[in-house]
Every structure is written in structure tokens, then in C-alpha cells.
Short mmCIF file of C-alpha atoms in Angstrom, two decimals:
data_model
loop_
_atom_site.label_atom_id
_atom_site.label_comp_id
_atom_site.label_asym_id
_atom_site.label_seq_id
_atom_site.Cartn_x
_atom_site.Cartn_y
_atom_site.Cartn_z
CA UNK A 137 -5.06 -26.63 -6.83
CA UNK A 138 -3.77 -23.78 -4.62
CA UNK A 139 -2.94 -24.55 -1.01
CA UNK A 140 -5.35 -23.44 1.68
CA UNK A 141 -4.02 -20.84 4.19
CA UNK A 142 -3.12 -23.44 6.85
CA UNK A 143 -1.23 -25.58 4.36
CA UNK A 144 0.57 -22.52 3.02
CA UNK A 145 1.54 -21.47 6.55
CA UNK A 146 2.96 -24.92 7.32
CA UNK A 147 4.87 -24.99 4.04
CA UNK A 148 6.40 -21.56 4.71
CA UNK A 149 7.37 -22.60 8.24
CA UNK A 150 9.06 -25.79 7.03
CA UNK A 151 10.88 -23.99 4.24
CA UNK A 152 12.03 -21.20 6.55
CA UNK A 153 13.36 -23.71 9.07
CA UNK A 154 15.31 -25.59 6.37
CA UNK A 155 16.81 -22.43 4.85
CA UNK A 156 17.89 -21.03 8.21
CA UNK A 157 19.37 -24.35 9.30
CA UNK A 158 21.55 -24.39 6.19
CA UNK A 159 22.50 -20.71 6.46
CA UNK A 160 23.34 -20.75 10.16
CA UNK A 161 24.59 -24.34 10.58
CA UNK A 162 21.90 -24.86 13.21
CA UNK A 163 19.94 -27.99 14.03
CA UNK A 164 16.62 -27.57 12.22
CA UNK A 165 14.75 -29.46 14.95
CA UNK A 166 15.79 -26.86 17.51
CA UNK A 167 14.70 -23.80 15.52
CA UNK A 168 11.49 -22.07 16.64
CA UNK A 169 9.23 -20.78 13.86
CA UNK A 170 6.67 -18.00 14.34
CA UNK A 171 4.20 -17.70 11.45
CA UNK A 172 2.67 -14.33 10.59
CA UNK A 173 0.54 -13.09 7.69
CA UNK A 174 2.68 -13.26 4.57
CA UNK A 175 5.63 -15.06 6.07
CA UNK A 176 7.36 -17.01 8.82
CA UNK A 177 10.05 -15.91 11.27
CA UNK A 178 12.77 -18.18 12.64
CA UNK A 179 14.98 -17.31 15.58
CA UNK A 180 18.55 -18.60 15.38
CA UNK A 181 20.94 -17.56 18.16
CA UNK A 182 20.82 -13.74 18.35
CA UNK A 183 19.31 -13.19 14.90
CA UNK A 184 15.89 -13.50 13.33
CA UNK A 185 15.36 -14.87 9.84
CA UNK A 186 12.12 -14.05 8.07
CA UNK A 187 10.87 -15.84 4.96
CA UNK A 188 8.38 -13.79 2.96
CA UNK A 189 5.77 -15.51 0.86
CA UNK A 190 6.30 -14.89 -2.83
CA UNK A 191 4.92 -11.48 -3.76
CA UNK A 192 4.50 -10.46 -0.12
CA UNK A 193 6.34 -7.15 -0.53
CA UNK A 194 4.08 -5.59 2.09
CA UNK A 195 5.16 -8.04 4.81
CA UNK A 196 8.48 -6.32 5.55
CA UNK A 197 6.89 -4.09 8.18
CA UNK A 198 5.31 -7.04 9.96
CA UNK A 199 8.66 -8.84 10.00
CA UNK A 200 10.41 -5.81 11.48
CA UNK A 201 7.71 -5.32 14.11
CA UNK A 202 7.81 -9.00 15.08
CA UNK A 203 11.61 -8.98 15.39
CA UNK A 204 11.40 -5.83 17.52
CA UNK A 205 8.77 -7.45 19.74
CA UNK A 206 11.06 -10.45 20.20
CA UNK A 207 13.90 -8.13 21.20
CA UNK A 208 16.03 -9.14 18.21
CA UNK A 209 18.28 -6.46 16.73
CA UNK A 210 19.59 -8.46 13.74
CA UNK A 211 17.01 -9.31 11.10
CA UNK A 212 17.50 -11.24 7.87
CA UNK A 213 14.72 -11.26 5.28
CA UNK A 214 14.47 -13.95 2.61
CA UNK A 215 12.34 -13.85 -0.56
CA UNK A 216 12.03 -16.18 -3.52
CA UNK A 217 11.64 -14.00 -6.60
CA UNK A 218 13.95 -11.35 -7.96
CA UNK A 219 11.11 -8.83 -8.03
CA UNK A 220 10.02 -9.32 -4.42
CA UNK A 221 13.54 -9.49 -2.98
CA UNK A 222 14.69 -6.39 -4.88
CA UNK A 223 11.73 -4.24 -3.84
CA UNK A 224 12.05 -5.39 -0.22
CA UNK A 225 15.78 -4.61 -0.36
CA UNK A 226 15.07 -1.09 -1.64
CA UNK A 227 12.66 -0.55 1.22
CA UNK A 228 14.90 -2.09 3.86
CA UNK A 229 17.84 0.19 3.09
CA UNK A 230 15.75 3.19 4.12
CA UNK A 231 16.09 2.19 7.79
CA UNK A 232 18.77 2.50 10.42
CA UNK A 233 20.04 -0.94 11.45
CA UNK A 234 18.54 -2.15 8.18
CA UNK A 235 17.46 -5.76 7.73
CA UNK A 236 19.67 -7.80 5.43
CA UNK A 237 17.69 -9.02 2.43
CA UNK A 238 18.46 -12.29 0.66
CA UNK A 239 17.18 -13.88 -2.52
CA UNK A 240 16.58 -17.63 -2.45
CA UNK A 241 18.31 -19.76 -5.08
CA UNK A 242 17.42 -23.39 -4.47
CA UNK A 243 18.54 -23.93 -0.87
CA UNK A 244 21.13 -21.17 -1.01
CA UNK A 245 20.84 -17.47 -0.17
CA UNK A 246 22.41 -14.68 -2.21
CA UNK A 247 22.36 -10.96 -1.35
CA UNK A 248 19.42 -9.17 -2.94
CA UNK A 249 20.10 -6.09 -5.04
CA UNK A 250 17.82 -3.08 -4.40
CA UNK A 251 15.32 -2.43 -7.16
CA UNK A 252 15.98 0.65 -9.23
CA UNK A 253 13.44 3.46 -9.45
CA UNK A 254 11.02 2.40 -12.20
CA UNK A 255 10.23 4.59 -15.17
CA UNK A 256 6.65 5.91 -14.79
CA UNK A 257 4.10 4.24 -17.05
CA UNK A 258 2.09 6.81 -18.98
CA UNK A 259 -1.45 6.20 -20.27
CA UNK A 260 -1.94 6.17 -24.02
CA UNK A 261 -3.30 9.18 -25.88
CA UNK A 262 -6.53 7.27 -26.50
CA UNK A 263 -6.94 6.64 -22.78
CA UNK A 264 -6.29 10.29 -21.92
CA UNK A 265 -9.08 11.37 -24.25
CA UNK A 266 -11.57 9.89 -21.77
CA UNK A 267 -10.35 11.98 -18.83
CA UNK A 268 -12.66 14.79 -19.89
CA UNK A 269 -15.72 12.63 -19.31
CA UNK A 270 -14.59 11.94 -15.74
CA UNK A 271 -13.81 15.55 -14.90
CA UNK A 272 -17.08 16.73 -16.46
CA UNK A 273 -18.94 14.39 -14.10
CA UNK A 274 -17.13 15.83 -11.08
CA UNK A 275 -15.06 12.71 -10.49
CA UNK A 276 -11.48 12.89 -9.17
CA UNK A 277 -9.01 11.53 -11.72
CA UNK A 278 -6.03 9.47 -10.56
CA UNK A 279 -3.38 7.71 -12.62
CA UNK A 280 -1.78 4.64 -11.06
CA UNK A 281 0.85 2.64 -12.94
CA UNK A 282 -0.48 3.77 -16.29
CA UNK A 283 -4.17 3.21 -15.51
CA UNK A 284 -6.64 6.09 -15.40
CA UNK A 285 -9.24 5.84 -12.66
CA UNK A 286 -12.17 7.91 -11.54
CA UNK A 287 -12.68 8.19 -7.78
CA UNK A 288 -15.39 9.51 -5.50
CA UNK A 289 -14.12 10.34 -2.01
CA UNK A 290 -11.19 8.03 -2.55
CA UNK A 291 -13.16 5.07 -3.92
CA UNK A 292 -12.64 3.90 -7.49
CA UNK A 293 -15.92 4.05 -9.41
CA UNK A 294 -14.62 4.02 -12.99
CA UNK A 295 -11.55 2.98 -14.95
CA UNK A 296 -10.28 3.48 -18.45
CA UNK A 297 -9.70 0.01 -19.89
CA UNK A 298 -7.59 -0.71 -22.97
CA UNK A 299 -7.92 -3.98 -24.85
CA UNK A 300 -7.76 -5.39 -28.35
CA UNK A 301 -11.36 -4.20 -28.73
CA UNK A 302 -10.37 -0.60 -28.14
CA UNK A 303 -10.27 1.92 -25.31
CA UNK A 304 -13.36 2.47 -23.19
CA UNK A 305 -14.52 3.84 -19.85
CA UNK A 306 -15.98 1.16 -17.58
CA UNK A 307 -18.03 2.20 -14.55
CA UNK A 308 -18.51 0.39 -11.27
CA UNK A 309 -16.73 -0.15 -7.95
CA UNK A 310 -13.91 -2.51 -8.83
CA UNK A 311 -13.50 -4.98 -11.69
CA UNK A 312 -16.34 -7.36 -10.78
CA UNK A 313 -18.81 -4.52 -10.33
CA UNK A 314 -17.72 -2.99 -13.65
CA UNK A 315 -18.28 -6.31 -15.41
CA UNK A 316 -21.69 -6.81 -13.77
CA UNK A 317 -22.75 -3.26 -14.59
CA UNK A 318 -21.80 -3.76 -18.23
CA UNK A 319 -23.78 -7.00 -18.42
CA UNK A 320 -26.93 -5.46 -16.93
CA UNK A 321 -26.73 -1.93 -18.37
CA UNK A 322 -24.67 -2.53 -21.50
CA UNK A 323 -26.89 -0.34 -23.67
CA UNK A 324 -26.80 2.64 -21.30
CA UNK A 325 -24.66 5.52 -22.62
CA UNK A 326 -21.39 5.80 -20.70
CA UNK A 327 -22.13 9.29 -19.38
CA UNK A 328 -25.50 8.12 -18.04
CA UNK A 329 -23.94 5.00 -16.54
CA UNK A 330 -21.32 7.13 -14.79
CA UNK A 331 -24.01 9.47 -13.50
CA UNK A 332 -25.93 6.50 -12.07
CA UNK A 333 -22.91 5.08 -10.24
CA UNK A 334 -21.95 8.48 -8.85
CA UNK A 335 -25.45 8.95 -7.42
CA UNK A 336 -25.42 5.51 -5.80
CA UNK A 337 -21.97 5.89 -4.22
CA UNK A 338 -22.45 9.52 -3.19
CA UNK A 339 -25.55 8.62 -1.18
CA UNK A 340 -23.69 6.20 1.10
CA UNK A 341 -20.04 7.34 1.09
CA UNK A 342 -20.56 10.25 3.44
CA UNK A 343 -19.54 10.91 7.01
CA UNK A 344 -23.16 11.09 8.17
CA UNK A 345 -24.41 8.10 6.16
CA UNK A 346 -25.55 4.85 7.73
CA UNK A 347 -23.31 1.78 7.68
CA UNK A 348 -22.83 0.44 4.16
CA UNK A 349 -20.19 -1.75 2.44
CA UNK A 350 -19.16 1.12 0.15
CA UNK A 351 -18.51 3.23 3.23
CA UNK A 352 -15.92 0.72 4.42
CA UNK A 353 -14.00 0.19 1.18
CA UNK A 354 -10.74 2.04 0.51
CA UNK A 355 -10.68 4.06 3.76
CA UNK A 356 -7.08 5.10 3.01
CA UNK A 357 -8.25 6.70 -0.21
CA UNK A 358 -11.02 8.52 1.65
CA UNK A 359 -8.52 9.85 4.19
CA UNK A 360 -6.24 11.07 1.41
CA UNK A 361 -9.20 12.74 -0.31
CA UNK A 362 -9.98 14.47 2.98
CA UNK A 363 -6.44 15.83 3.22
CA UNK A 364 -6.46 16.98 -0.39
CA UNK A 365 -9.47 19.14 0.51
CA UNK A 366 -7.89 20.44 3.75
CA UNK A 367 -4.09 20.06 3.63
CA UNK A 368 -3.74 22.42 6.60
CA UNK A 369 -4.90 19.53 8.82
CA UNK A 370 -1.35 18.18 8.63
CA UNK A 371 0.44 21.49 8.22
CA UNK A 372 0.64 21.39 4.43
CA UNK A 373 0.12 24.14 1.88
CA UNK A 374 -1.00 21.91 -0.94
CA UNK A 375 -1.18 18.19 -1.71
CA UNK A 376 -1.75 16.11 -4.80
CA UNK A 377 -2.35 12.39 -5.13
CA UNK A 378 0.29 10.09 -6.62
CA UNK A 379 0.37 6.38 -7.30
CA UNK A 380 1.38 3.92 -4.56
CA UNK A 381 4.77 2.20 -4.93
CA UNK A 382 3.18 -1.10 -5.99
CA UNK A 383 -0.02 -1.59 -8.02
CA UNK A 384 -3.32 -2.37 -6.34
CA UNK A 385 -5.19 -5.30 -7.85
CA UNK A 386 -8.52 -4.71 -6.13
CA UNK A 387 -10.51 -2.01 -4.35
CA UNK A 388 -10.39 -4.36 -1.35
CA UNK A 389 -6.59 -4.26 -1.18
CA UNK A 390 -5.19 -2.72 1.99
CA UNK A 391 -2.35 -0.26 1.54
CA UNK A 392 -1.43 3.34 2.13
CA UNK A 393 -2.69 6.00 -0.26
CA UNK A 394 0.06 8.45 -1.17
CA UNK A 395 0.16 12.19 -1.75
CA UNK A 396 2.98 14.68 -2.28
CA UNK A 397 3.14 18.40 -1.63
CA UNK A 398 4.77 21.09 0.48
CA UNK A 399 4.47 21.97 4.13
CA UNK A 400 3.83 25.46 5.48
CA UNK A 401 7.53 26.31 5.27
CA UNK A 402 7.65 25.29 1.61
CA UNK A 403 9.58 22.06 2.17
CA UNK A 404 8.62 18.94 0.20
CA UNK A 405 6.64 16.21 1.93
CA UNK A 406 5.48 12.72 1.01
CA UNK A 407 2.27 11.75 2.79
CA UNK A 408 1.11 8.18 3.43
CA UNK A 409 -2.51 7.82 4.55
CA UNK A 410 -3.54 4.70 6.44
CA UNK A 411 -6.66 3.55 8.31
CA UNK A 412 -6.50 0.60 10.68
CA UNK A 413 -3.29 -0.99 11.94
CA UNK A 414 -1.17 -1.43 8.82
CA UNK A 415 2.25 -2.68 9.90
CA UNK A 416 3.71 -1.94 6.49
CA UNK A 417 2.70 1.71 6.25
CA UNK A 418 6.19 2.89 7.24
CA UNK A 419 8.13 0.84 4.63
CA UNK A 420 5.52 1.85 2.05
CA UNK A 421 5.91 5.53 2.96
CA UNK A 422 9.69 5.24 2.79
CA UNK A 423 9.45 3.64 -0.64
CA UNK A 424 7.10 6.38 -1.81
CA UNK A 425 9.71 8.94 -0.77
CA UNK A 426 12.39 7.14 -2.80
CA UNK A 427 10.15 7.09 -5.85
CA UNK A 428 8.89 10.68 -5.61
CA UNK A 429 11.42 12.88 -3.78
CA UNK A 430 14.30 11.36 -1.78
CA UNK A 431 14.84 14.69 0.02
CA UNK A 432 11.24 15.02 1.22
CA UNK A 433 9.97 14.62 4.76
CA UNK A 434 7.77 11.59 5.33
CA UNK A 435 4.40 12.25 6.98
CA UNK A 436 2.30 9.25 7.99
CA UNK A 437 -1.32 10.14 8.73
CA UNK A 438 -3.71 7.85 10.59
CA UNK A 439 -6.88 8.30 12.63
CA UNK A 440 -5.97 8.86 16.27
CA UNK A 441 -7.32 5.44 17.28
CA UNK A 442 -4.87 3.81 14.83
CA UNK A 443 -1.80 5.73 16.06
CA UNK A 444 0.00 2.60 17.23
CA UNK A 445 3.36 2.60 19.09
CA UNK A 446 4.74 0.03 16.64
CA UNK A 447 4.19 2.47 13.78
CA UNK A 448 6.02 5.23 15.63
CA UNK A 449 8.94 2.96 16.52
CA UNK A 450 9.40 2.00 12.88
CA UNK A 451 9.10 5.64 11.78
CA UNK A 452 11.84 6.60 14.24
CA UNK A 453 14.18 4.13 12.51
CA UNK A 454 13.79 5.73 9.09
CA UNK A 455 16.81 7.48 7.62
CA UNK A 456 15.67 11.05 7.07
CA UNK A 457 12.88 13.04 8.70
CA UNK A 458 9.58 11.32 9.37
CA UNK A 459 6.49 12.18 11.38
CA UNK A 460 3.37 10.30 12.44
CA UNK A 461 0.18 12.37 12.80
CA UNK A 462 -2.94 10.99 14.47
CA UNK A 463 -6.09 12.87 13.48
CA UNK A 464 -8.55 13.24 16.34
CA UNK A 465 -12.30 13.09 15.95
CA UNK A 466 -14.17 11.73 12.93
CA UNK A 467 -11.62 12.19 10.15
CA UNK A 468 -14.31 12.17 7.48
CA UNK A 469 -15.82 15.36 8.95
CA UNK A 470 -14.74 18.97 8.61
CA UNK A 471 -14.25 19.18 12.39
CA UNK A 472 -11.27 16.82 12.25
CA UNK A 473 -8.14 18.23 13.87
CA UNK A 474 -4.53 17.05 14.24
#
């Protein structure tokens, strides 16, 4: 049985305290632990040690912000798995005064090696044959980590699924909705099913629509879609969507949506779109630059109300040019301005 959140927090705190006590020769009983979503931070002398929960790649930003808030210049980050520690290490080395990343082996810590740039995963030929159905319906096609998705204003409403039973287009907002739609409307032709979902989502995912759950899902994707329509809002000539650095498991997942393009002077840019206060948007944007164009300028775009000082402080620490743009007004509308 999985641990509940409180139990998990206590376990992380105890483990972090024990690891830091061994690494720093400190008395564990005197170490102060500060839990935060996805990890626990321990202060030892003039340094901070942060233990990330397994798989919590997106907690690096929170750890850096917390250390900055505590006035600690030296940050050590610990992670259990090779995958998590290596991705965090790749992200950390994009910053000035970079955190030191360690991989946990038993009760010992070993330096983590930065993850290499992965080889892009390409969809199969059978999966690509279904793209035409999406484009014919007026749906935006995105490919993320080998999966073909259909989006409407940044929200996934269809996905090409490959299994032992063959390749098919499933419609619905997220996996559970796709499964439910198939159960209820299994005999409906795919094109008709797609048309039905488009009509339902289009009616509520609009700037002038009343409050609705589908209006709140994937706001980062909606913001990116907005910029793809009007790249001049951030001083770009043209933008195109690209996959995020790490896969998204659900339409409810929070994480920056990424685009690449060129600014008005023709220079390459990597754009990270975020809505709400996402403390990891800067490490995510930096990682997206590594994966797409290491020489590009990073542009982080948020609604003006979400233009937080912590985001700007992290962006200022990036190696290489970076800019944070807060869009004023209702960013879903045409009247939005930088």
C-alpha cells in the first residue's frame, strides 16, 4: 500500500536528515528539516542539502528557491535513481553557482553524471497515417516523446494509440475520458467521434466562455497556442510547438509548454509558457534549450499576475541569455499585450 502524503513527507525528512548527518559529520538531532512538495531540505552549517523524492525531476526549482529564501548560497541536491539524478544534474549545470547533484547509493552519496541529450522518439509509419484525420478536422497536431496528439487550444482531445491490437485514434480529454468515450460510443465512426469532442470542447474552451473544468485544464498549452497564433506578442517572427523535456502522464500535469522559433532579429529562441506560480519553469526552460538549441535565448512567458520575483531571480542565474515576459490583460484574448 502506498504511503499517504504525510507519511511520505515524514519519511523523506527522516531520510534526508540521516543522509546529511553522514555526509557532513553533523549530529542528526541538531539538523533542521524543511519539507516542500517533492522533497525535503536540510540546513547544515552554511550549506543546504535537498533530498528529492524519486522521480521528482521538477522539484529542482523549488529547492533552489527555498535555498535562496533561506539565504544559503551552497546547495546540494540528492536523488535516488540514476534517471532522476542525471536529469537534475543536466538541469543544474545550466546555472551560475550551480547546485551540486548527488546520487544516493545506500547511505552514501556519489556525484551524479548529467544525462545526455536523448535521441528523439519518432512515431511509427502506421501512427503517422492517422495525422491526416486530425488535420482534416482542424485539430492541432503535436508529437511528444513519440506520441501523436490532437489538441484544441492547447488541450489534448485525441491521441494515436498503438497496441498489440493495432494502431487507432482515440478521442477524449485525457486517458480516462478516451476510455469512457470508447465504452459509451464504441460504434461511432472515429471521424464522427472526433467531431463530437471538438464541438463539446470548442464551446467551453474560449476566452469569453463561462467557468468550466475544460477551461482550466492545460492552461500552459492554451498560452502556447495563443503565442503560436500571435508570436509578435513576445517579439518573435514565428514559433512552433515542441515536446517538453520530460513526458506528461496526464492532461492534469503541471509543466511548461515549449515552443521554438526566431525573434524579430532572426536569432533562435526557446519559449517556455507557464500559467500560475511554477517554481520549476526556469530549470525546465533551461533543459528545453539544451535539448533543442543550446545557443538559443530562453524566453519564459507568463500572465502578468504570475510574473513572480522568484522566477526572475532564477532566470538571472541561467548561463546564457534569458528573459521573463509577463503578458498583461486576459492572455486568452486578442487584446493581450506584453
